[in-house]
CSV table of C-alpha atoms in Angstrom, one decimal:
chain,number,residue,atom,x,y,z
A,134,UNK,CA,-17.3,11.9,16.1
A,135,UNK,CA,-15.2,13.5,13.5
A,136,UNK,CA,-11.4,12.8,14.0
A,137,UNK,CA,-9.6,16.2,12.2
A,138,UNK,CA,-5.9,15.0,10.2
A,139,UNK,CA,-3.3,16.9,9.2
A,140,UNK,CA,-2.0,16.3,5.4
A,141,UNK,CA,1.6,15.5,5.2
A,142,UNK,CA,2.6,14.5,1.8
A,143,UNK,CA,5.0,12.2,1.2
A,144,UNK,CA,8.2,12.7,-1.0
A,145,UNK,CA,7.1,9.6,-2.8
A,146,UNK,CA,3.6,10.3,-4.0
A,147,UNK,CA,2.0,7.6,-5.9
A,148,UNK,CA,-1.0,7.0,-5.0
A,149,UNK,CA,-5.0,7.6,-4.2
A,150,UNK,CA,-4.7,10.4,-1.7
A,151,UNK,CA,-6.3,13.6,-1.9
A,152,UNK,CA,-5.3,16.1,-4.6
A,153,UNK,CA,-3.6,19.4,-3.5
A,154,UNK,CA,-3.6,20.3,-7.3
A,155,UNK,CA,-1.2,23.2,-8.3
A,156,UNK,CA,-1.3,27.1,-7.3
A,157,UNK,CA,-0.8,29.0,-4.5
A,158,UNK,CA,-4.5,28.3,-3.1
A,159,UNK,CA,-3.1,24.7,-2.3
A,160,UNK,CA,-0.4,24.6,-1.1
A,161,UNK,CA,1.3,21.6,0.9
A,162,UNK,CA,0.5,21.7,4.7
A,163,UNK,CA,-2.6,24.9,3.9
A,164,UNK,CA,-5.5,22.3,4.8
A,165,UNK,CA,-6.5,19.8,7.5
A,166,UNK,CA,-9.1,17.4,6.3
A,167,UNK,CA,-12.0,15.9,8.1
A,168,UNK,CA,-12.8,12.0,7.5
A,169,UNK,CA,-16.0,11.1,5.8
A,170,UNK,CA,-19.1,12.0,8.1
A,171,UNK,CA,-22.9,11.7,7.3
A,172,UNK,CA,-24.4,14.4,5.4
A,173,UNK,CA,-20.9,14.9,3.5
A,174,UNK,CA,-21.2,15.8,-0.2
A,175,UNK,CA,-20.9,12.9,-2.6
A,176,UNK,CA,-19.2,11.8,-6.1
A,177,UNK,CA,-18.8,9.5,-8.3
A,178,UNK,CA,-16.8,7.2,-6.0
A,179,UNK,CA,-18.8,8.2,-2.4
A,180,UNK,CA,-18.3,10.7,0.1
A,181,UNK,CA,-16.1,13.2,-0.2
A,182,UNK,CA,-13.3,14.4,2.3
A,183,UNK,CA,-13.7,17.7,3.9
A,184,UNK,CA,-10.3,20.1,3.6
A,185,UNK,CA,-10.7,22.6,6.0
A,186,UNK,CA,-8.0,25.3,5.5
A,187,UNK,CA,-5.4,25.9,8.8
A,188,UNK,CA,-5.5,30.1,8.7
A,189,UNK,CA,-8.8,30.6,7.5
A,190,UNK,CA,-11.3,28.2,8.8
A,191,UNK,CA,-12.7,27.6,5.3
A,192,UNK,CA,-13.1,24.4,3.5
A,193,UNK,CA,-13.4,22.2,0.4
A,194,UNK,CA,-14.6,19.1,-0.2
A,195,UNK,CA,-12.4,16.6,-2.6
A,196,UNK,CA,-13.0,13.4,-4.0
A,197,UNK,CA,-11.4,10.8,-1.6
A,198,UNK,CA,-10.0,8.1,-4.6
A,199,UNK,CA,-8.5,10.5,-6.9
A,200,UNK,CA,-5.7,13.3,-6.2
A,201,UNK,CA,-7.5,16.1,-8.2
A,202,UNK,CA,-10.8,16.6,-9.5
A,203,UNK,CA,-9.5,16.1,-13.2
A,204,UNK,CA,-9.0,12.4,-12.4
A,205,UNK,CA,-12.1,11.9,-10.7
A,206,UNK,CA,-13.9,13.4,-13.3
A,207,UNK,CA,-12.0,11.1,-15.9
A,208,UNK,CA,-13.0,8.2,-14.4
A,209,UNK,CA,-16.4,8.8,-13.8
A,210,UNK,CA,-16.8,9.8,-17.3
A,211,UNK,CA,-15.2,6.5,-18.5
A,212,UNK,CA,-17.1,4.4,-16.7
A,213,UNK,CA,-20.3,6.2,-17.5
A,214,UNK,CA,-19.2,5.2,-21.5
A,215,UNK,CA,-18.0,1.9,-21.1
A,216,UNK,CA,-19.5,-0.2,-23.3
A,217,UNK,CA,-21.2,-3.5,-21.9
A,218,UNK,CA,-18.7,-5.9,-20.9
A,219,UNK,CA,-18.9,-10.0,-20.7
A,220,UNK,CA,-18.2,-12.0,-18.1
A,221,UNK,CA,-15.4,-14.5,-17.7
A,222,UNK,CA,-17.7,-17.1,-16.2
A,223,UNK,CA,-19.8,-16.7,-19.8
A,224,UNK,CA,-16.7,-16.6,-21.5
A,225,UNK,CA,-15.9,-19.7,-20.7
A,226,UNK,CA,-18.9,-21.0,-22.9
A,227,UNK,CA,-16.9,-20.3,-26.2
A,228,UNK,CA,-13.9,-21.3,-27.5
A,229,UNK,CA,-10.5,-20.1,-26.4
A,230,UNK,CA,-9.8,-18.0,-30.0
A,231,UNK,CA,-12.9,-16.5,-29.3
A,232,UNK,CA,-12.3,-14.9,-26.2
A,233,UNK,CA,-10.8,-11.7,-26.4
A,234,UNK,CA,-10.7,-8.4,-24.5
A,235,UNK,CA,-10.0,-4.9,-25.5
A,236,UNK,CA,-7.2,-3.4,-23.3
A,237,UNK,CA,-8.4,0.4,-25.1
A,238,UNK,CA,-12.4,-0.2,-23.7
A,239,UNK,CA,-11.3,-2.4,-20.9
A,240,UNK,CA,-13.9,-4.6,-21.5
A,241,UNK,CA,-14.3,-8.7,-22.2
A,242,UNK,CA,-16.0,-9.5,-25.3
A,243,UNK,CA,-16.2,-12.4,-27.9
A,244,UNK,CA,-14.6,-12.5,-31.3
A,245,UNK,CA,-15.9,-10.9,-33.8
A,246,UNK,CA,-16.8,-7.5,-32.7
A,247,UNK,CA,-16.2,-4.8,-35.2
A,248,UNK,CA,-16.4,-2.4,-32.8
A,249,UNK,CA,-12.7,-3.5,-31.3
A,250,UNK,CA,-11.3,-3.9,-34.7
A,251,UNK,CA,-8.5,-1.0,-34.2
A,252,UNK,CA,-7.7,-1.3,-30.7
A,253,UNK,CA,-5.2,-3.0,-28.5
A,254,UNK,CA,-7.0,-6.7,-28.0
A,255,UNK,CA,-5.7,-9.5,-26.6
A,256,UNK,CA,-7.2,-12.4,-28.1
A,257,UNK,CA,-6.9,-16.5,-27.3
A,258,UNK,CA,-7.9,-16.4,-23.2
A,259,UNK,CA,-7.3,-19.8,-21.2
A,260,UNK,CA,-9.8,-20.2,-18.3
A,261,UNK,CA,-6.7,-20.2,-16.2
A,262,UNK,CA,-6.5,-16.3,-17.4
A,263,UNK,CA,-9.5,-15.5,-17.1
A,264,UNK,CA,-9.5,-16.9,-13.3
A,265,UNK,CA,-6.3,-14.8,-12.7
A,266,UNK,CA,-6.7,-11.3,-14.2
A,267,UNK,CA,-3.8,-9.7,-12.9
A,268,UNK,CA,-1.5,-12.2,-14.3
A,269,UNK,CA,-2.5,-10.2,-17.8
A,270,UNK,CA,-3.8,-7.1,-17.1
A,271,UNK,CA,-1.7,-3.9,-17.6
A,272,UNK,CA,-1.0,-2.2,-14.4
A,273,UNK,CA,-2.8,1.4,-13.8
A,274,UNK,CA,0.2,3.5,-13.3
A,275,UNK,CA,-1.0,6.6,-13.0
A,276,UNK,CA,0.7,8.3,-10.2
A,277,UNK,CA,-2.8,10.6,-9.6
A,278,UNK,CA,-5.0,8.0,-9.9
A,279,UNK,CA,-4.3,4.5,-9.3
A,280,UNK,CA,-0.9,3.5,-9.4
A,281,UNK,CA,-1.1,0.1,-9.3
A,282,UNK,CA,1.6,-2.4,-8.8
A,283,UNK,CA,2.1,-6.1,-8.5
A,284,UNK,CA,3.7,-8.1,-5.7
A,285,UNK,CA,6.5,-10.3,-6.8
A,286,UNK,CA,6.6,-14.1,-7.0
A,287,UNK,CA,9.0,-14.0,-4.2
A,288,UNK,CA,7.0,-12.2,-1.9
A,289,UNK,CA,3.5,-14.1,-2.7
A,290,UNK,CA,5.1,-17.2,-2.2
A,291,UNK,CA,6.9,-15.9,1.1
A,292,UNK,CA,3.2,-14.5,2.0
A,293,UNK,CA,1.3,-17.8,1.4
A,294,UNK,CA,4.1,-19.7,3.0
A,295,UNK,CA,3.0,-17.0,6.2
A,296,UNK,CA,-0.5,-18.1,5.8
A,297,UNK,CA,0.2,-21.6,6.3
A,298,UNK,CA,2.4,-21.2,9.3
A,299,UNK,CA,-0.4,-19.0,11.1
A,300,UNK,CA,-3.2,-21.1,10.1
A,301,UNK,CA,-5.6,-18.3,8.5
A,302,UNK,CA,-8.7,-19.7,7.7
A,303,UNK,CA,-9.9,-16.8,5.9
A,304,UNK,CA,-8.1,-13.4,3.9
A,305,UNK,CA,-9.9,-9.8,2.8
A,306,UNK,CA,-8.1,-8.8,0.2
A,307,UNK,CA,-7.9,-4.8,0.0
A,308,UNK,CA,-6.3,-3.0,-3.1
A,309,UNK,CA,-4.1,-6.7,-3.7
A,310,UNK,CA,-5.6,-8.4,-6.2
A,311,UNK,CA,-2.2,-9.9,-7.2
A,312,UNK,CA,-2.3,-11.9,-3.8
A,313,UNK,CA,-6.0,-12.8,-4.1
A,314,UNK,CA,-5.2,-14.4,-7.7
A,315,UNK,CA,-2.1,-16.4,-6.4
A,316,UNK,CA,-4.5,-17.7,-3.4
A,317,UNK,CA,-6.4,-18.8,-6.4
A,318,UNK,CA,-3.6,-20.6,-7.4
A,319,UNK,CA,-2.4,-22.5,-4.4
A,320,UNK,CA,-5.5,-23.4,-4.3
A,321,UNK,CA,-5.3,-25.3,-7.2
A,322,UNK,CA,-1.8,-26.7,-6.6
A,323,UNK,CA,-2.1,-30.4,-6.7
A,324,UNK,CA,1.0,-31.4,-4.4
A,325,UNK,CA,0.1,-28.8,-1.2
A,326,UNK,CA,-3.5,-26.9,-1.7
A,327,UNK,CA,-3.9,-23.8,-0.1
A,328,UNK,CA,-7.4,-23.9,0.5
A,329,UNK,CA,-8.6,-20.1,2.3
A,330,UNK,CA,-12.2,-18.5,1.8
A,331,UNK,CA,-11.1,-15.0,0.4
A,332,UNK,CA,-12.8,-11.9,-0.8
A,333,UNK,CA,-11.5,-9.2,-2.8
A,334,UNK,CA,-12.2,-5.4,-2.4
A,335,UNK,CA,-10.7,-3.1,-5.4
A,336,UNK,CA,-11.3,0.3,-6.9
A,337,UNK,CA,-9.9,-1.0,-10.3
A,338,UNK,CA,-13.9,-1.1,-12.1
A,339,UNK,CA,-11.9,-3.7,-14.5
A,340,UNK,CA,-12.3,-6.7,-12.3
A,341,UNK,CA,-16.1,-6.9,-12.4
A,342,UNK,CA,-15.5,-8.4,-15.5
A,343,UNK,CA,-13.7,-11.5,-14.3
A,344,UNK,CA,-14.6,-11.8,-11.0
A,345,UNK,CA,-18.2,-13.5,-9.4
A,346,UNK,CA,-20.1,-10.9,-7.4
A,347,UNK,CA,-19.5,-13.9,-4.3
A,348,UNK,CA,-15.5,-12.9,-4.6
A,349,UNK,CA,-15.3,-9.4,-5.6
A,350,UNK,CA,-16.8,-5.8,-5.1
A,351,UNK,CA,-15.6,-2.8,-6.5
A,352,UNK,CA,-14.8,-0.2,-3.0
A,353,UNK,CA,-13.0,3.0,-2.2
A,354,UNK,CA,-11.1,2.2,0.9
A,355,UNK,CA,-10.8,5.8,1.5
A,356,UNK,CA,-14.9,6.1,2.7
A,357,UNK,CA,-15.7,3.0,3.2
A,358,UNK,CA,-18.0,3.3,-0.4
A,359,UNK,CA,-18.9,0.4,-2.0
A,360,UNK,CA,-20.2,1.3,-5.1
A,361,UNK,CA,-22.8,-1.5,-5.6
A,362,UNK,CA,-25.5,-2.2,-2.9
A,363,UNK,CA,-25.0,-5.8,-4.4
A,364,UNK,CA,-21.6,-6.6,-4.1
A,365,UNK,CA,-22.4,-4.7,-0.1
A,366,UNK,CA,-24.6,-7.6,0.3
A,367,UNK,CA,-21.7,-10.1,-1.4
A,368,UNK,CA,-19.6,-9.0,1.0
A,369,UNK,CA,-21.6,-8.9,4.2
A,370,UNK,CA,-22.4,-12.8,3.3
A,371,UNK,CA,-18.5,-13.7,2.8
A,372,UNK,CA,-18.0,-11.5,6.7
A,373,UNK,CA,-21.0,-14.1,8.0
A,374,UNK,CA,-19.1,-17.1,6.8
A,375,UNK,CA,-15.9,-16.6,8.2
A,376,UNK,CA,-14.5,-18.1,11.4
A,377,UNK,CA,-11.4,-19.3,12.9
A,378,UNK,CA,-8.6,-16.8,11.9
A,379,UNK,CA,-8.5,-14.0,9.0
A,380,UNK,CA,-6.2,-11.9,7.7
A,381,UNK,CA,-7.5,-8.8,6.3
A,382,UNK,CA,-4.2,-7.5,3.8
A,383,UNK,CA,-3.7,-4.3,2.6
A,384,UNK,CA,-1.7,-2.5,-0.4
A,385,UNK,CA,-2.1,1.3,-0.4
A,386,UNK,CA,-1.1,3.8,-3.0
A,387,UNK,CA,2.2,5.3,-1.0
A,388,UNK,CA,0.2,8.8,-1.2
A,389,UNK,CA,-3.0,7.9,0.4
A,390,UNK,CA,-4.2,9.8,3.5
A,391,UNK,CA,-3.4,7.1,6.8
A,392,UNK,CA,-6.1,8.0,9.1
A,393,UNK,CA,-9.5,7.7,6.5
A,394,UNK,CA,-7.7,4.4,5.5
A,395,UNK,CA,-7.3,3.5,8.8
A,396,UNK,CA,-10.8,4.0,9.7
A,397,UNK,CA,-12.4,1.8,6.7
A,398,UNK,CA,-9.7,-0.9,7.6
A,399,UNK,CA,-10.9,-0.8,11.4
A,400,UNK,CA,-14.8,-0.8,10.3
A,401,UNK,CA,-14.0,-3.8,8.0
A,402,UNK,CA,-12.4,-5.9,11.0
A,403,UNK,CA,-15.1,-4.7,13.1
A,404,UNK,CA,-17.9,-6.3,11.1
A,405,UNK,CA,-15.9,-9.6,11.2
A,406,UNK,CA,-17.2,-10.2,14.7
A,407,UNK,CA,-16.9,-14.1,14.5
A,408,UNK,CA,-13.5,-14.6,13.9
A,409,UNK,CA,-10.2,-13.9,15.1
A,410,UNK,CA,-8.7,-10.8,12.8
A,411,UNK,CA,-5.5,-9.7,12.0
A,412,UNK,CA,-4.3,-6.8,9.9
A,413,UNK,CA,-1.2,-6.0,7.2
A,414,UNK,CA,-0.4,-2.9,5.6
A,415,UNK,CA,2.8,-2.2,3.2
A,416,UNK,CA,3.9,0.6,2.9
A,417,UNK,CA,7.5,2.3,3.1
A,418,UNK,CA,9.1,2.6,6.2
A,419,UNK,CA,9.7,6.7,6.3
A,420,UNK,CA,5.4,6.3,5.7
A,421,UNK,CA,4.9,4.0,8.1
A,422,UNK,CA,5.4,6.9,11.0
A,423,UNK,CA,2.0,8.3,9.8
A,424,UNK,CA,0.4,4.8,9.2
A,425,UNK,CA,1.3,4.1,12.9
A,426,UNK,CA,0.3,7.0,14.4
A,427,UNK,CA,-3.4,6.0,13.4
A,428,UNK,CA,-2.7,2.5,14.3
A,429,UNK,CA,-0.6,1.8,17.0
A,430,UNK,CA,-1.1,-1.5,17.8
A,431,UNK,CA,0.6,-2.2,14.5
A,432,UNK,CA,4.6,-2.9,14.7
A,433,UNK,CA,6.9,-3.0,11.5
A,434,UNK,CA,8.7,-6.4,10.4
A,435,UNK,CA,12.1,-6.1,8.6
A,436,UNK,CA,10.7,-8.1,5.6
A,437,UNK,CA,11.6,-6.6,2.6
A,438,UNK,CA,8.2,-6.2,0.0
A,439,UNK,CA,9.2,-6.5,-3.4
A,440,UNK,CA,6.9,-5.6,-6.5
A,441,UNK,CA,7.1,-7.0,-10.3
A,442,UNK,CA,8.7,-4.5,-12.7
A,443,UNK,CA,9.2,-1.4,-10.2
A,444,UNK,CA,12.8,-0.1,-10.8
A,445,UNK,CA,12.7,1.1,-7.0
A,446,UNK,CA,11.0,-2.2,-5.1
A,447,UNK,CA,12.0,-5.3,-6.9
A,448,UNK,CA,14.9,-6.3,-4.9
A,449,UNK,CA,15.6,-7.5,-1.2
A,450,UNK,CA,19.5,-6.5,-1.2
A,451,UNK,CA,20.0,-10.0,-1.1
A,452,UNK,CA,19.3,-11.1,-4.3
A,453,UNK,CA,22.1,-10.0,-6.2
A,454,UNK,CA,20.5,-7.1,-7.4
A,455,UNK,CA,22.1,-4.7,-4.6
A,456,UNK,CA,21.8,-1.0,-6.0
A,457,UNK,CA,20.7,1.1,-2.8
A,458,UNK,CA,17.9,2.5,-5.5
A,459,UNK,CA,16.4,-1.0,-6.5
A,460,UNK,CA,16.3,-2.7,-2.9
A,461,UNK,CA,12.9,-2.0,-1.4
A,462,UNK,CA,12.1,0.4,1.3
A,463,UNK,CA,8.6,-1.2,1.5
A,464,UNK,CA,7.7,-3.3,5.0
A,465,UNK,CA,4.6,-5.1,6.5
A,466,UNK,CA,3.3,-3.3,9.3
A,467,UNK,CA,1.1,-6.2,11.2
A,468,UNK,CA,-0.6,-6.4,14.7
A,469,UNK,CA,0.2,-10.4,14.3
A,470,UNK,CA,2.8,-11.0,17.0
A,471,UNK,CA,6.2,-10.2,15.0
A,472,UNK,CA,7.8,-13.9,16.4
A,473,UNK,CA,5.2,-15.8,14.8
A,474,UNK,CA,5.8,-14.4,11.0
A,475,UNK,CA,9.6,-16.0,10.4
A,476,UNK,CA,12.0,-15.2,7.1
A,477,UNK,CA,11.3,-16.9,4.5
A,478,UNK,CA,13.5,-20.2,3.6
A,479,UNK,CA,15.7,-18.8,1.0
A,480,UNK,CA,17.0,-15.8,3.4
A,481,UNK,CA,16.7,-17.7,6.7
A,482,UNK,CA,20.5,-16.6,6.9
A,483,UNK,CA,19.9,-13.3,6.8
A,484,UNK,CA,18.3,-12.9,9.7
A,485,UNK,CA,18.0,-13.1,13.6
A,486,UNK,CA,16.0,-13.4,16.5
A,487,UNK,CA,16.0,-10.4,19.0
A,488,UNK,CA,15.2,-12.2,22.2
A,489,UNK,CA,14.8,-8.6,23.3
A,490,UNK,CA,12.4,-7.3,20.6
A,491,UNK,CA,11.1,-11.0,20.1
A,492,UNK,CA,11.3,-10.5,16.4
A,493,UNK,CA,13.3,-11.2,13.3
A,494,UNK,CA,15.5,-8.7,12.7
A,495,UNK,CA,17.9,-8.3,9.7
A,496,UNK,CA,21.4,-9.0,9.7
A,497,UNK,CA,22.3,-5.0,9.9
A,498,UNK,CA,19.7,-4.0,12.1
A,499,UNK,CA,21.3,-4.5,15.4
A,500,UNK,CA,19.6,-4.1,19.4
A,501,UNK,CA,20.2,-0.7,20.9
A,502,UNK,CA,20.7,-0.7,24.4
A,503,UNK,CA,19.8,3.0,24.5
A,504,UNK,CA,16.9,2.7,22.8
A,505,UNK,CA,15.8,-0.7,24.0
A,506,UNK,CA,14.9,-1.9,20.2
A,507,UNK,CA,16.5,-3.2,16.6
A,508,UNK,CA,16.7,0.7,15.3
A,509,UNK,CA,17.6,-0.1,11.7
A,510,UNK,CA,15.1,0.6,9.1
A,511,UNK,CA,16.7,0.2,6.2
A,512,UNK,CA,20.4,0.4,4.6
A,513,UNK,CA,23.9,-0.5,7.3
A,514,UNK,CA,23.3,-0.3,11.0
A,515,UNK,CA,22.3,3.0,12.3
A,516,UNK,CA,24.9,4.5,15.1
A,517,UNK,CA,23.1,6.0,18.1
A,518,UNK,CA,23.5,9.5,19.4
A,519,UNK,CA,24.0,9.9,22.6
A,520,UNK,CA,23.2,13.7,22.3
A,521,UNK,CA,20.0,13.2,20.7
A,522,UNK,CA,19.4,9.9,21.9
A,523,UNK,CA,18.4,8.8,18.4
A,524,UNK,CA,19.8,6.2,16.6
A,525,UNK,CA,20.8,7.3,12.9
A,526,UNK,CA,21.9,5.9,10.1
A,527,UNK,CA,25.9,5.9,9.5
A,528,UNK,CA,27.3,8.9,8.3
A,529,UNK,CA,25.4,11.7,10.3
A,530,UNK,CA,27.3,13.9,12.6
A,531,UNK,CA,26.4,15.5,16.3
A,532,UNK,CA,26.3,20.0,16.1
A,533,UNK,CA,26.5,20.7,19.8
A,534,UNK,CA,25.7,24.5,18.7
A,535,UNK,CA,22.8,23.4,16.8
A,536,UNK,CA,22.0,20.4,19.4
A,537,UNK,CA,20.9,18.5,16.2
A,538,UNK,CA,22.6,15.4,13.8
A,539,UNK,CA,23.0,16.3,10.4
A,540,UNK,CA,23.9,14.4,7.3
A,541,UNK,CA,26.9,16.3,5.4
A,542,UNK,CA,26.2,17.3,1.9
A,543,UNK,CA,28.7,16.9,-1.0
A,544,UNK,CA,31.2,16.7,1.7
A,545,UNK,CA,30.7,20.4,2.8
A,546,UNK,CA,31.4,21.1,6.3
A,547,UNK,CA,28.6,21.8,8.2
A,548,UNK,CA,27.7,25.8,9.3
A,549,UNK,CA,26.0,26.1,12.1
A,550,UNK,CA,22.5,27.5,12.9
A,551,UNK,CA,24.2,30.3,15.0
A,552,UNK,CA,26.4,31.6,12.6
A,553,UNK,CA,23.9,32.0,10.1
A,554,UNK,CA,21.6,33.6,12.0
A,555,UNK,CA,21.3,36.8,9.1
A,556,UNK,CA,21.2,34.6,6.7
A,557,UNK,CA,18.2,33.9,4.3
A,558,UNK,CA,19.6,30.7,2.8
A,559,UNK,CA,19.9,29.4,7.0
A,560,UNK,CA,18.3,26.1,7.5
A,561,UNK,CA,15.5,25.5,9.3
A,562,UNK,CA,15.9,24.3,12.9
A,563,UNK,CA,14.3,20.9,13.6
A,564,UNK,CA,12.6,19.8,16.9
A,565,UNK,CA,14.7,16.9,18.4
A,566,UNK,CA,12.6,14.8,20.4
A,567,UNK,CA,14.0,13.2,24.2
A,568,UNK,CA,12.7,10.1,23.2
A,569,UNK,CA,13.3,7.3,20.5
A,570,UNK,CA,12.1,8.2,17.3
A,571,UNK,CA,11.9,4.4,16.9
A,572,UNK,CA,9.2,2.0,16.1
């Protein structure tokens, strides 16, 4: 069965959705799109995803992994080029001066190799590097293609310190390679091992380099494409060997279509049929209204996720680096039972427990009575509207002629609806729903 999505871009768009490109052809809201189906045509990085235009009936089909067919092109040309790569596990063989790799080719080699003599190399790896790639590794930032970004000490530590409290035997890594190489190094911590079976599932082709085929497998998460019939067969063996508890984690680029994603991650969790699986997505709050509308049975935590070297999500608000534009809007949306997961140690303070909600709840996000849950997403405590019966945050203001709450701008007074009714500049009337618009 074909499940039909409507595209809604995000203000934020940074990541691997499907490219709208520029002109009038493609214009934001033109096109539905159609997940992945048998029979669909296929490129470099799997099947494609079916845009099927609202008005007209007609339809494209776009590369699922890259916004515009530019990038996909660009990448498939790259890795049709790349020069032959070593691996870190022979790498290992030589000494440390002699292992070297080219951040221009992306590619492992040993020193000397001529044909790297004028590029960007970084030369001198430890094994401990070479286990850990994205401890080096530049970050792809490319807001049309990968736009990748690492999770921050605080938050690995806070996520490991999670693992341990809900006794996960086994975690699927999914676009986090950041998490699977701390894993790798709590495992190796001498005073309290962390000792999980893991697996990692990326679209960055760099990490074939350093990671066994038993660990890793390059994947689109967008189609469910995995782009070696090898690393399939890695894969399905690491799904056989899992039991108790696992955690499948998940790290989307903030553009990415929720529903296709949605649909791998559900097909993943359904092939591990022998254990007891849970599921955590990050993503911004104001995204997480589309993320939950394709998974409902996933509930947002007031966790702050924090990322190394992103001027908008690197701080919690409570780290003393309190600019509204530098503390994260990122949360964990989970279908692990939100009383389980409690603040970390160092911000235990800043948090309660809703008895009510039976979750953790931060300091400013207070229980509504009205609507029956902790209604603050992110910021100082939303005030309810009895009009609307909405809680918003502080600041917005009840029209009774427009039977909507509005935010002022610059201070201007608000004109209503009504009395710009021959206006062209009149804004446009939004529905105001009966119900909570809360999670």
């Amino acid at each position: 069965m074909v499940t039909v999505i409507e595209i809604v871009w995000a203000k934020v768009e940074c990541g691997l959705g499907v490219g709208m490109g520029k002109g009038r052809a493609r214009k934001r809201g033109f096109y539905s799109t159609v997940c992945a189906e048998d029979g669909a045509p296929c490129c470099a990085h799997g099947p494609k995803l079916c845009l099927k235009r609202k008005d007209r009936g007609s339809s494209i089909y776009v590369c699922s992994a890259f916004r515009n067919a530019s990038a996909c092109s660009r990448d498939r040309d790259f890795m049709s080029s790349q020069l032959p790569s070593q691996t870190a596990e022979s790498l290992v063989k030589y000494t440390r001066q002699s292992r070297c790799y080219c951040q221009t080719c992306r590619v492992l080699f040993v020193y000397p190799d001529f044909v790297h003599e004028h590029h960007r190399v970084i030369s001198g790896l430890p094994s401990s590097t070479l286990a850990m790639p994205s401890y080096f590794l530049e970050p792809l930032e490319e807001s049309s293609e990968h736009a990748q970004y690492y999770f921050s000490e605080d938050w690995l530590k806070f996520m490991a310190s999670t693992l341990r409290i809900l006794r996960i035997d086994n975690v699927l890594c999914v676009g986090t390679p950041r998490l699977f190489d701390f894993l790798t190094a709590c495992s190796q911590d001498v005073s309290e091992p962390l000792s999980i079976n893991k697996f990692l599932l990326d679209l960055d082709a760099r990490l074939e380099g350093f990671y066994p085929a038993s660990l890793f497998t390059r994947f689109n998460a967008l189609n469910g494409h995995f782009f070696k019939s090898a690393g399939e067969d890695s894969f399905n063996n690491f799904m056989r060997s899992c039991g108790g508890r696992t955690m499948i984690f998940c790290d989307p680029p903030f553009g990415v279509l929720m529903e296709p994603l949605v649909a791998s991650l559900n097909k993943l969790k359904r092939g591990l049929e022998n254990t007891q699986v849970f599921v955590m997505v990050t993503v911004p709050y104001f995204i997480g209204k589309k993320l939950l509308q394709a998974a409902p049975e996933l509930k947002m935590l007031d966790y702050k996720v924090t990322y190394e070297k992103h001027v908008r999500f690197m701080s919690t608000g409570y780290d003393g680096n309190n600019s509204k534009r530098r503390v994260s809007v990122v949360r964990p949306f989970t279908d692990v039972p939100a009383h389980e997961i409690l603040p970390p140690k160092s911000l235990a303070d800043q948090y309660w427990f809703c008895e009510i909600c039976q979750r953790y709840s931060d300091l400013k996000n207070l229980h509504c009575d009205q609507c029956n849950a902790c209604t603050t997403f992110h910021g100082e405590t939303y005030q309810h509207c009895i009009s609307c019966n909405v809680c918003h945050p502080p600041g917005f203001q009840h029209c009774v002629k427009c039977d909507m709450c509005f935010r002022p701008k610059n201070g201007k007074v608000h004109i209503c609806n009504k009395q710009l009714s021959d206006n062209r500049d009149k804004p446009k009337r939004r529905k105001v729903s009966t119900q909570c618009k809360c999670y």
